[in-house]
Short mmCIF file of C-alpha atoms in Angstrom, two decimals:
data_model
loop_
_atom_site.label_atom_id
_atom_site.label_comp_id
_atom_site.label_asym_id
_atom_site.label_seq_id
_atom_site.Cartn_x
_atom_site.Cartn_y
_atom_site.Cartn_z
CA UNK A 1 27.12 6.30 -7.29
CA UNK A 2 25.69 8.09 -4.27
CA UNK A 3 22.07 6.94 -4.19
CA UNK A 4 20.98 9.90 -2.06
CA UNK A 5 22.08 12.48 -4.63
CA UNK A 6 19.80 11.67 -7.53
CA UNK A 7 16.04 11.60 -7.98
CA UNK A 8 14.32 8.48 -9.35
CA UNK A 9 12.39 9.18 -12.58
CA UNK A 10 14.52 12.26 -13.26
CA UNK A 11 15.31 12.18 -17.02
CA UNK A 12 18.85 10.89 -17.59
CA UNK A 13 20.98 10.38 -20.69
CA UNK A 14 24.31 8.77 -21.56
CA UNK A 15 26.36 7.37 -24.40
CA UNK A 16 25.89 3.60 -24.33
CA UNK A 17 28.58 2.59 -26.85
CA UNK A 18 32.35 3.01 -26.98
CA UNK A 19 33.64 6.34 -28.26
CA UNK A 20 35.41 4.88 -31.27
CA UNK A 21 34.71 4.95 -35.02
CA UNK A 22 31.92 2.44 -35.70
CA UNK A 23 28.89 1.86 -37.88
CA UNK A 24 26.50 2.79 -35.09
CA UNK A 25 26.51 4.67 -31.81
CA UNK A 26 23.78 4.62 -29.18
CA UNK A 27 22.62 7.38 -26.86
CA UNK A 28 20.27 6.05 -24.18
CA UNK A 29 17.72 8.11 -22.23
CA UNK A 30 15.30 7.17 -19.46
CA UNK A 31 12.94 8.80 -16.99
CA UNK A 32 9.81 10.88 -16.72
CA UNK A 33 8.94 12.79 -19.94
CA UNK A 34 12.02 11.36 -21.68
CA UNK A 35 10.14 10.61 -24.92
CA UNK A 36 8.69 14.14 -24.96
CA UNK A 37 12.13 15.69 -24.37
CA UNK A 38 13.62 13.73 -27.29
CA UNK A 39 10.69 14.73 -29.52
CA UNK A 40 11.63 18.39 -29.09
CA UNK A 41 14.87 17.82 -30.99
CA UNK A 42 13.45 15.24 -33.43
CA UNK A 43 12.38 16.00 -36.99
CA UNK A 44 9.06 14.14 -36.61
CA UNK A 45 7.94 14.94 -33.05
CA UNK A 46 4.30 13.85 -33.52
CA UNK A 47 5.25 10.40 -34.82
CA UNK A 48 7.66 9.93 -31.93
CA UNK A 49 5.13 11.00 -29.30
CA UNK A 50 2.47 8.68 -30.74
CA UNK A 51 4.82 5.72 -31.25
CA UNK A 52 3.85 2.54 -29.45
CA UNK A 53 6.27 0.86 -27.09
CA UNK A 54 8.92 -1.39 -28.61
CA UNK A 55 8.82 0.36 -31.98
CA UNK A 56 11.37 2.35 -33.99
CA UNK A 57 10.87 5.76 -35.58
CA UNK A 58 13.07 7.16 -38.37
CA UNK A 59 14.07 10.81 -38.56
CA UNK A 60 16.74 13.42 -37.82
CA UNK A 61 18.12 14.85 -34.61
CA UNK A 62 18.04 18.64 -34.97
CA UNK A 63 19.60 21.47 -33.00
CA UNK A 64 17.29 24.33 -33.91
CA UNK A 65 17.46 24.59 -37.69
CA UNK A 66 20.71 22.61 -37.90
CA UNK A 67 20.72 18.91 -38.73
CA UNK A 68 22.86 16.85 -36.32
CA UNK A 69 22.45 13.31 -37.66
CA UNK A 70 20.07 10.92 -39.39
CA UNK A 71 18.87 8.46 -36.74
CA UNK A 72 16.52 5.69 -35.70
CA UNK A 73 14.86 6.13 -32.30
CA UNK A 74 13.71 3.02 -30.42
CA UNK A 75 10.81 3.79 -28.10
CA UNK A 76 10.12 1.85 -24.89
CA UNK A 77 7.17 2.73 -22.70
CA UNK A 78 6.82 2.05 -18.98
CA UNK A 79 6.64 -0.47 -17.49
CA UNK A 80 7.80 -2.58 -20.45
CA UNK A 81 11.36 -1.31 -20.59
CA UNK A 82 14.71 -2.19 -19.07
CA UNK A 83 14.40 0.45 -16.34
CA UNK A 84 10.62 0.20 -15.96
CA UNK A 85 10.40 3.85 -17.08
CA UNK A 86 9.79 5.53 -20.44
CA UNK A 87 13.00 5.14 -22.47
CA UNK A 88 14.49 5.93 -25.87
CA UNK A 89 17.61 4.66 -27.57
CA UNK A 90 18.91 6.89 -30.34
CA UNK A 91 20.82 4.92 -32.99
CA UNK A 92 23.09 7.39 -34.77
CA UNK A 93 26.21 7.04 -36.88
CA UNK A 94 29.12 5.81 -34.79
CA UNK A 95 31.71 8.54 -35.18
CA UNK A 96 32.80 9.95 -31.81
CA UNK A 97 31.99 13.52 -32.90
CA UNK A 98 28.45 12.54 -33.92
CA UNK A 99 27.70 10.57 -30.76
CA UNK A 100 29.04 13.27 -28.44
CA UNK A 101 27.05 15.92 -30.33
CA UNK A 102 23.80 13.97 -29.84
CA UNK A 103 24.58 13.45 -26.15
CA UNK A 104 25.43 17.14 -25.66
CA UNK A 105 22.08 18.06 -27.22
CA UNK A 106 20.25 15.70 -24.86
CA UNK A 107 21.91 17.36 -21.85
CA UNK A 108 20.96 20.78 -23.23
CA UNK A 109 17.37 19.60 -23.72
CA UNK A 110 16.63 18.73 -20.10
CA UNK A 111 18.37 15.45 -19.41
CA UNK A 112 20.95 14.89 -16.69
CA UNK A 113 24.13 12.86 -17.28
CA UNK A 114 23.49 9.35 -15.98
CA UNK A 115 25.57 8.06 -13.09
CA UNK A 116 27.49 4.80 -13.32
CA UNK A 117 25.08 1.88 -13.28
CA UNK A 118 22.05 4.15 -12.89
CA UNK A 119 19.96 2.43 -15.57
CA UNK A 120 20.45 -0.94 -13.92
CA UNK A 121 19.83 0.61 -10.50
CA UNK A 122 16.50 1.98 -11.74
CA UNK A 123 15.63 -1.43 -13.12
CA UNK A 124 16.29 -2.82 -9.64
CA UNK A 125 14.27 -0.24 -7.68
CA UNK A 126 11.40 -0.53 -10.17
CA UNK A 127 11.21 -4.29 -9.69
CA UNK A 128 12.47 -5.19 -13.17
CA UNK A 129 15.43 -7.13 -11.82
CA UNK A 130 16.98 -8.34 -8.56
CA UNK A 131 20.55 -7.87 -7.37
CA UNK A 132 21.75 -11.26 -8.60
CA UNK A 133 20.67 -10.38 -12.15
CA UNK A 134 21.99 -6.82 -11.84
CA UNK A 135 25.42 -8.06 -10.81
CA UNK A 136 25.31 -10.59 -13.65
CA UNK A 137 25.02 -7.69 -16.13
CA UNK A 138 28.45 -6.41 -15.08
CA UNK A 139 29.84 -9.96 -15.06
CA UNK A 140 28.85 -10.36 -18.71
CA UNK A 141 30.40 -7.01 -19.64
CA UNK A 142 33.65 -7.94 -17.87
CA UNK A 143 33.82 -11.58 -19.03
CA UNK A 144 36.96 -12.70 -20.88
CA UNK A 145 35.87 -16.11 -22.22
CA UNK A 146 32.72 -17.77 -23.52
CA UNK A 147 32.67 -19.99 -20.43
CA UNK A 148 32.72 -17.03 -18.01
CA UNK A 149 30.11 -15.22 -20.10
CA UNK A 150 27.90 -18.33 -20.13
CA UNK A 151 28.02 -18.68 -16.35
CA UNK A 152 27.08 -15.02 -15.90
CA UNK A 153 24.30 -15.41 -18.47
CA UNK A 154 22.81 -18.19 -16.33
CA UNK A 155 22.61 -15.81 -13.37
CA UNK A 156 21.16 -13.09 -15.60
CA UNK A 157 18.49 -15.57 -16.70
CA UNK A 158 17.59 -16.10 -13.04
CA UNK A 159 19.30 -19.38 -12.08
CA UNK A 160 20.72 -18.03 -8.81
CA UNK A 161 17.56 -16.10 -7.92
CA UNK A 162 15.46 -19.23 -8.45
CA UNK A 163 17.80 -21.31 -6.27
CA UNK A 164 17.70 -18.74 -3.47
CA UNK A 165 13.92 -18.45 -3.78
CA UNK A 166 13.57 -22.23 -3.58
CA UNK A 167 15.72 -22.37 -0.43
CA UNK A 168 13.71 -19.54 1.12
CA UNK A 169 10.52 -21.55 0.52
CA UNK A 170 11.97 -24.48 2.48
CA UNK A 171 12.71 -22.13 5.41
CA UNK A 172 9.31 -20.41 5.21
CA UNK A 173 7.45 -23.74 5.16
CA UNK A 174 9.37 -24.85 8.24
CA UNK A 175 8.63 -21.55 9.99
CA UNK A 176 4.93 -21.97 9.23
CA UNK A 177 4.96 -25.45 10.76
CA UNK A 178 6.75 -24.19 13.87
CA UNK A 179 4.30 -21.29 14.28
CA UNK A 180 1.45 -23.81 14.26
CA UNK A 181 3.24 -25.84 16.93
CA UNK A 182 3.75 -22.72 19.05
CA UNK A 183 0.04 -21.87 18.80
CA UNK A 184 -1.16 -25.45 19.29
CA UNK A 185 1.49 -27.29 21.33
CA UNK A 186 1.39 -31.03 21.78
CA UNK A 187 3.23 -33.23 24.22
CA UNK A 188 6.43 -33.98 22.30
CA UNK A 189 9.27 -35.26 24.38
CA UNK A 190 11.78 -32.79 22.89
CA UNK A 191 11.80 -29.64 20.79
CA UNK A 192 13.47 -31.62 17.99
CA UNK A 193 10.33 -33.80 17.81
CA UNK A 194 8.03 -30.78 17.62
CA UNK A 195 8.57 -30.18 13.88
CA UNK A 196 9.99 -31.88 10.79
CA UNK A 197 13.55 -30.62 10.29
CA UNK A 198 14.05 -32.33 6.92
CA UNK A 199 13.40 -29.12 4.94
CA UNK A 200 15.98 -27.09 6.82
CA UNK A 201 18.48 -29.91 6.50
CA UNK A 202 17.90 -29.80 2.74
CA UNK A 203 18.29 -26.00 2.86
CA UNK A 204 21.56 -26.40 4.77
CA UNK A 205 22.97 -28.78 2.13
CA UNK A 206 21.96 -26.51 -0.74
CA UNK A 207 23.39 -23.43 0.97
CA UNK A 208 26.64 -25.30 1.58
CA UNK A 209 26.79 -26.21 -2.12
CA UNK A 210 26.21 -22.56 -3.07
CA UNK A 211 28.93 -21.35 -0.72
CA UNK A 212 31.28 -23.96 -2.14
CA UNK A 213 30.59 -22.75 -5.69
CA UNK A 214 32.18 -19.33 -5.16
CA UNK A 215 35.83 -20.31 -5.54
CA UNK A 216 35.16 -21.93 -8.90
CA UNK A 217 33.00 -19.05 -10.13
CA UNK A 218 35.64 -16.54 -9.00
CA UNK A 219 38.23 -18.34 -11.13
CA UNK A 220 36.06 -17.87 -14.21
CA UNK A 221 35.44 -14.21 -13.34
CA UNK A 222 38.87 -12.99 -12.24
CA UNK A 223 40.99 -15.45 -14.16
CA UNK A 224 44.39 -16.87 -13.23
CA UNK A 225 48.01 -15.78 -13.69
CA UNK A 226 50.02 -18.10 -15.93
CA UNK A 227 53.69 -17.21 -16.39
CA UNK A 228 55.94 -18.54 -19.16
CA UNK A 229 59.44 -19.13 -17.79
CA UNK A 230 62.56 -20.81 -19.06
CA UNK A 231 66.06 -20.28 -20.34
CA UNK A 232 66.76 -18.05 -23.35
CA UNK A 233 65.55 -19.44 -26.70
CA UNK A 234 63.34 -22.03 -24.98
CA UNK A 235 60.40 -20.88 -27.14
CA UNK A 236 58.48 -18.67 -24.70
CA UNK A 237 57.69 -15.87 -27.15
CA UNK A 238 56.74 -18.36 -29.87
CA UNK A 239 54.33 -20.06 -27.46
CA UNK A 240 52.96 -16.68 -26.32
CA UNK A 241 52.23 -15.69 -29.94
CA UNK A 242 50.75 -19.09 -30.77
CA UNK A 243 48.33 -18.98 -27.83
CA UNK A 244 47.22 -15.43 -28.69
CA UNK A 245 47.17 -16.22 -32.44
CA UNK A 246 48.97 -12.97 -33.18
CA UNK A 247 52.56 -11.70 -33.38
CA UNK A 248 52.73 -9.88 -30.06
CA UNK A 249 56.25 -10.89 -29.00
CA UNK A 250 59.44 -10.62 -31.04
CA UNK A 251 60.80 -14.07 -31.92
CA UNK A 252 64.53 -14.40 -32.64
CA UNK A 253 67.36 -16.92 -32.34
CA UNK A 254 69.43 -14.23 -30.63
CA UNK A 255 69.64 -14.86 -26.90
CA UNK A 256 68.22 -12.11 -24.69
CA UNK A 257 65.76 -10.78 -27.30
CA UNK A 258 62.97 -10.53 -24.69
CA UNK A 259 64.08 -8.09 -22.00
CA UNK A 260 60.79 -7.14 -20.40
CA UNK A 261 57.56 -9.01 -19.87
CA UNK A 262 54.45 -8.94 -22.06
CA UNK A 263 50.98 -9.87 -20.86
CA UNK A 264 47.60 -10.52 -22.43
CA UNK A 265 44.32 -12.26 -21.67
CA UNK A 266 43.87 -15.74 -23.15
CA UNK A 267 41.46 -18.64 -22.75
CA UNK A 268 42.70 -21.95 -21.42
CA UNK A 269 39.84 -24.36 -22.07
CA UNK A 270 37.32 -21.67 -21.03
CA UNK A 271 39.25 -20.31 -18.04
CA UNK A 272 40.36 -16.68 -18.50
CA UNK A 273 44.11 -16.41 -18.02
CA UNK A 274 46.49 -13.47 -17.77
CA UNK A 275 49.40 -14.88 -19.73
CA UNK A 276 52.90 -13.47 -19.16
CA UNK A 277 55.83 -13.81 -21.55
CA UNK A 278 59.08 -13.15 -19.66
CA UNK A 279 62.78 -12.66 -20.28
CA UNK A 280 64.93 -15.78 -20.59
CA UNK A 281 66.58 -16.96 -17.39
CA UNK A 282 70.35 -16.71 -17.58
CA UNK A 283 73.31 -14.97 -16.02
CA UNK A 284 74.10 -11.79 -17.95
CA UNK A 285 76.22 -8.67 -17.60
CA UNK A 286 73.72 -6.61 -19.58
CA UNK A 287 72.09 -4.38 -16.94
CA UNK A 288 68.75 -4.07 -18.75
CA UNK A 289 68.48 -7.79 -19.52
CA UNK A 290 69.44 -8.59 -15.91
CA UNK A 291 66.51 -6.46 -14.72
CA UNK A 292 64.24 -8.39 -17.07
CA UNK A 293 65.48 -11.70 -15.64
CA UNK A 294 64.80 -10.47 -12.10
CA UNK A 295 61.28 -9.41 -13.13
CA UNK A 296 60.75 -12.89 -14.58
CA UNK A 297 61.64 -14.48 -11.26
CA UNK A 298 59.35 -12.10 -9.37
CA UNK A 299 56.42 -12.76 -11.71
CA UNK A 300 56.83 -16.50 -11.27
CA UNK A 301 56.41 -16.15 -7.48
CA UNK A 302 52.94 -14.60 -8.01
CA UNK A 303 51.80 -17.13 -10.62
CA UNK A 304 48.92 -19.54 -10.21
CA UNK A 305 50.72 -21.80 -12.67
CA UNK A 306 54.28 -21.58 -14.02
CA UNK A 307 54.77 -23.02 -17.50
CA UNK A 308 58.47 -23.83 -17.54
CA UNK A 309 59.66 -24.25 -21.11
CA UNK A 310 62.58 -26.52 -22.04
CA UNK A 311 64.03 -26.82 -25.56
CA UNK A 312 63.72 -30.47 -26.65
CA UNK A 313 67.15 -30.27 -28.33
CA UNK A 314 69.18 -29.05 -25.36
CA UNK A 315 67.17 -30.97 -22.78
CA UNK A 316 67.11 -30.48 -19.03
CA UNK A 317 70.13 -28.56 -17.69
CA UNK A 318 71.54 -27.63 -14.33
CA UNK A 319 70.17 -24.08 -14.75
CA UNK A 320 66.67 -25.51 -15.17
CA UNK A 321 67.11 -27.57 -12.04
CA UNK A 322 68.22 -24.57 -9.95
CA UNK A 323 65.11 -22.58 -10.91
CA UNK A 324 62.64 -25.46 -10.49
CA UNK A 325 64.01 -26.55 -7.13
CA UNK A 326 63.35 -23.04 -5.80
CA UNK A 327 59.92 -22.59 -7.42
CA UNK A 328 57.17 -23.04 -4.83
CA UNK A 329 54.28 -22.44 -7.27
CA UNK A 330 52.55 -25.18 -9.29
CA UNK A 331 54.83 -26.00 -12.27
CA UNK A 332 54.05 -27.59 -15.59
CA UNK A 333 57.10 -28.46 -17.70
CA UNK A 334 56.55 -27.76 -21.40
CA UNK A 335 58.90 -29.43 -23.88
CA UNK A 336 59.09 -27.16 -26.95
CA UNK A 337 60.07 -27.51 -30.63
CA UNK A 338 58.78 -31.08 -30.84
CA UNK A 339 58.26 -30.62 -34.60
CA UNK A 340 62.05 -30.40 -35.03
CA UNK A 341 63.37 -32.86 -32.52
CA UNK A 342 60.48 -35.25 -31.95
CA UNK A 343 60.87 -37.60 -29.02
CA UNK A 344 64.62 -37.19 -28.61
CA UNK A 345 66.30 -38.03 -25.36
CA UNK A 346 66.15 -34.37 -24.35
CA UNK A 347 62.47 -34.94 -23.58
CA UNK A 348 63.16 -37.56 -20.96
CA UNK A 349 60.65 -36.86 -18.17
CA UNK A 350 62.15 -34.76 -15.40
CA UNK A 351 62.16 -36.29 -11.94
CA UNK A 352 59.75 -34.59 -9.58
CA UNK A 353 61.84 -35.54 -6.57
CA UNK A 354 63.48 -32.12 -6.14
CA UNK A 355 60.69 -29.98 -7.60
CA UNK A 356 58.29 -28.82 -4.84
CA UNK A 357 55.07 -28.74 -6.90
CA UNK A 358 55.51 -30.34 -10.32
CA UNK A 359 52.05 -30.98 -11.82
CA UNK A 360 52.97 -32.60 -15.13
CA UNK A 361 54.95 -32.49 -18.38
CA UNK A 362 53.64 -31.90 -21.91
CA UNK A 363 55.21 -31.62 -25.36
CA UNK A 364 54.17 -28.92 -27.85
CA UNK A 365 55.07 -27.42 -31.20
CA UNK A 366 54.32 -23.71 -31.50
CA UNK A 367 55.15 -23.83 -35.20
CA UNK A 368 52.72 -26.64 -36.03
CA UNK A 369 50.26 -25.89 -33.25
CA UNK A 370 50.36 -29.41 -31.84
CA UNK A 371 50.03 -30.35 -28.18
CA UNK A 372 47.98 -27.27 -27.28
CA UNK A 373 44.79 -29.17 -26.38
CA UNK A 374 46.74 -31.23 -23.86
CA UNK A 375 48.45 -28.09 -22.55
CA UNK A 376 45.16 -26.25 -22.02
CA UNK A 377 43.51 -29.28 -20.43
CA UNK A 378 46.43 -29.85 -18.05
CA UNK A 379 46.58 -26.20 -16.97
CA UNK A 380 42.82 -26.24 -16.37
CA UNK A 381 43.16 -29.36 -14.21
CA UNK A 382 45.82 -27.62 -12.12
CA UNK A 383 43.75 -24.45 -11.69
CA UNK A 384 40.52 -26.26 -10.83
CA UNK A 385 42.03 -28.91 -8.56
CA UNK A 386 39.85 -29.16 -5.46
CA UNK A 387 37.30 -26.63 -6.76
CA UNK A 388 33.65 -27.11 -7.64
CA UNK A 389 33.59 -25.78 -11.21
CA UNK A 390 31.27 -28.07 -13.17
CA UNK A 391 27.93 -26.33 -12.76
CA UNK A 392 24.94 -28.62 -12.33
CA UNK A 393 23.09 -25.89 -10.41
CA UNK A 394 23.34 -22.17 -9.79
CA UNK A 395 26.64 -20.66 -8.68
CA UNK A 396 27.42 -17.47 -6.79
CA UNK A 397 28.50 -14.40 -8.72
CA UNK A 398 30.20 -12.14 -6.15
CA UNK A 399 32.01 -11.99 -2.83
CA UNK A 400 29.01 -10.12 -1.42
CA UNK A 401 26.70 -12.98 -2.33
CA UNK A 402 29.10 -15.52 -0.81
CA UNK A 403 29.24 -13.69 2.52
CA UNK A 404 25.44 -13.48 2.71
CA UNK A 405 25.03 -17.18 1.84
CA UNK A 406 27.59 -18.19 4.47
CA UNK A 407 25.70 -16.12 7.04
CA UNK A 408 22.45 -17.85 6.03
CA UNK A 409 24.16 -21.24 6.28
CA UNK A 410 25.41 -20.47 9.79
CA UNK A 411 21.89 -19.47 10.84
CA UNK A 412 20.41 -22.73 9.53
CA UNK A 413 23.11 -24.80 11.20
CA UNK A 414 22.51 -22.97 14.48
CA UNK A 415 18.76 -23.60 14.15
CA UNK A 416 19.41 -27.34 13.85
CA UNK A 417 21.73 -27.27 16.87
CA UNK A 418 19.13 -25.33 18.86
CA UNK A 419 16.49 -27.93 18.07
CA UNK A 420 18.78 -30.85 18.92
CA UNK A 421 19.85 -29.19 22.19
CA UNK A 422 16.19 -28.70 23.15
CA UNK A 423 16.17 -24.89 23.07
CA UNK A 424 12.77 -23.21 22.87
CA UNK A 425 11.01 -23.05 19.51
CA UNK A 426 11.33 -19.26 19.62
CA UNK A 427 15.12 -19.64 19.38
CA UNK A 428 14.77 -21.81 16.28
CA UNK A 429 12.37 -19.29 14.76
CA UNK A 430 14.84 -16.46 15.34
CA UNK A 431 17.62 -18.39 13.60
CA UNK A 432 15.42 -19.15 10.60
CA UNK A 433 14.22 -15.55 10.34
CA UNK A 434 17.85 -14.40 10.41
CA UNK A 435 18.52 -16.87 7.61
CA UNK A 436 15.74 -15.32 5.50
CA UNK A 437 17.20 -11.85 6.11
CA UNK A 438 20.63 -13.02 4.91
CA UNK A 439 19.12 -14.57 1.78
CA UNK A 440 17.23 -11.31 1.22
CA UNK A 441 20.58 -9.55 1.07
CA UNK A 442 21.62 -11.82 -1.83
CA UNK A 443 18.61 -10.94 -3.98
CA UNK A 444 18.20 -7.37 -2.74
CA UNK A 445 15.04 -7.78 -0.69
CA UNK A 446 17.06 -6.57 2.31
CA UNK A 447 19.97 -4.33 1.28
CA UNK A 448 21.60 -1.32 2.98
CA UNK A 449 22.17 1.75 0.78
CA UNK A 450 25.95 1.55 1.12
CA UNK A 451 25.87 -1.95 -0.41
CA UNK A 452 23.82 -0.70 -3.35
CA UNK A 453 26.26 2.14 -3.91
CA UNK A 454 29.18 -0.27 -3.92
CA UNK A 455 27.51 -2.56 -6.45
CA UNK A 456 26.34 -0.01 -9.02
CA UNK A 457 29.30 2.37 -8.78
CA UNK A 458 31.43 -0.20 -10.62
CA UNK A 459 29.15 -0.26 -13.67
CA UNK A 460 29.86 1.72 -16.84
CA UNK A 461 27.95 4.98 -17.35
CA UNK A 462 25.72 3.64 -20.14
CA UNK A 463 24.50 0.69 -18.08
#
């Protein structure tokens, strides 16, 4: 969205639900005179115009004398609305033809097609939300698991904003104390003795914790790549189907059944994962299957975790060893078909001596669904190793936020160094004011237009 090319308060409209057959569809409008414009194509215009905020009016959308659809219109009056402006949401039947007809009538009646993210942008410029909450809206829309949705919901509820605001208060209180010292100096031996630095030390620690949270939060947002590898008939497609709880991959005893890769999103103990089912690893003269095998090897080199499947009956073979010795990515060996073969000697733990990054070995049965809890837990441990993922406080929600927090952290650390090195108090003040500016970028108190455009342009049109 180019912020310079639209006028705030200008009446806008968009379809807010997917264009697919459904029970309901929603057309959302906002802006100056939006309720009046809707009333002109509504069967009961007086009732709509007189409706109180946060109420619903029943009637028909009409195009002249023609009936378009029977609807319910939710009325929201400024400033008690999502955007802070007058708004309506038209709940019509969910057929694509119906929804597009209602939207087309809105555009003909004086509304402009909303830009991507324009409703949320208006909420931001009208003081109904800050940038941390606005970005959390898109996080929730894009979330793939309950865990990732829950983390974004915390930011939408204001957890990150409150943490930033609390840190800002520590900096502001310190600045106030320094300003008093500048106005009424006493005979301290050093600049470091001229004010209490405990608040900015606390701010430094909390900023460091926030910056450290980003890697873990990014994992829950973007997910990880988990690739199923192994020889033919090792049970990859069966495991793929069992994890997804649907028959996505063809399962057969015939070697070479899977010739290309399949992928789908899945949840591994709350972590969103792009799961890849690949062709069985073997030497083959079939040109198409050979291409599939090569793709399997390439996918494994880009994986965050490789699940290497071994049939419990055949056990570990020389072919398995060749692949694993050359695999540089984290590997988890998965012994399959345990319901048939149990703890036979084929499941003898593989030596990690020649495997660069072996992270563990688990036994599962795709047919009976056993061993999956251990599998998910082990994969999660591999993915989160060394990351701060267990949230006891707010976490960052975007790369933009991380960069601003790191800048604020550097300013605070420099302020402490300045005080310890006996620089003038003005130098410390400048560092702390720069810190406040960086924190303002996180919440949107200080934000260049190009940053706003980048944020809201990635939203869907109805949001």
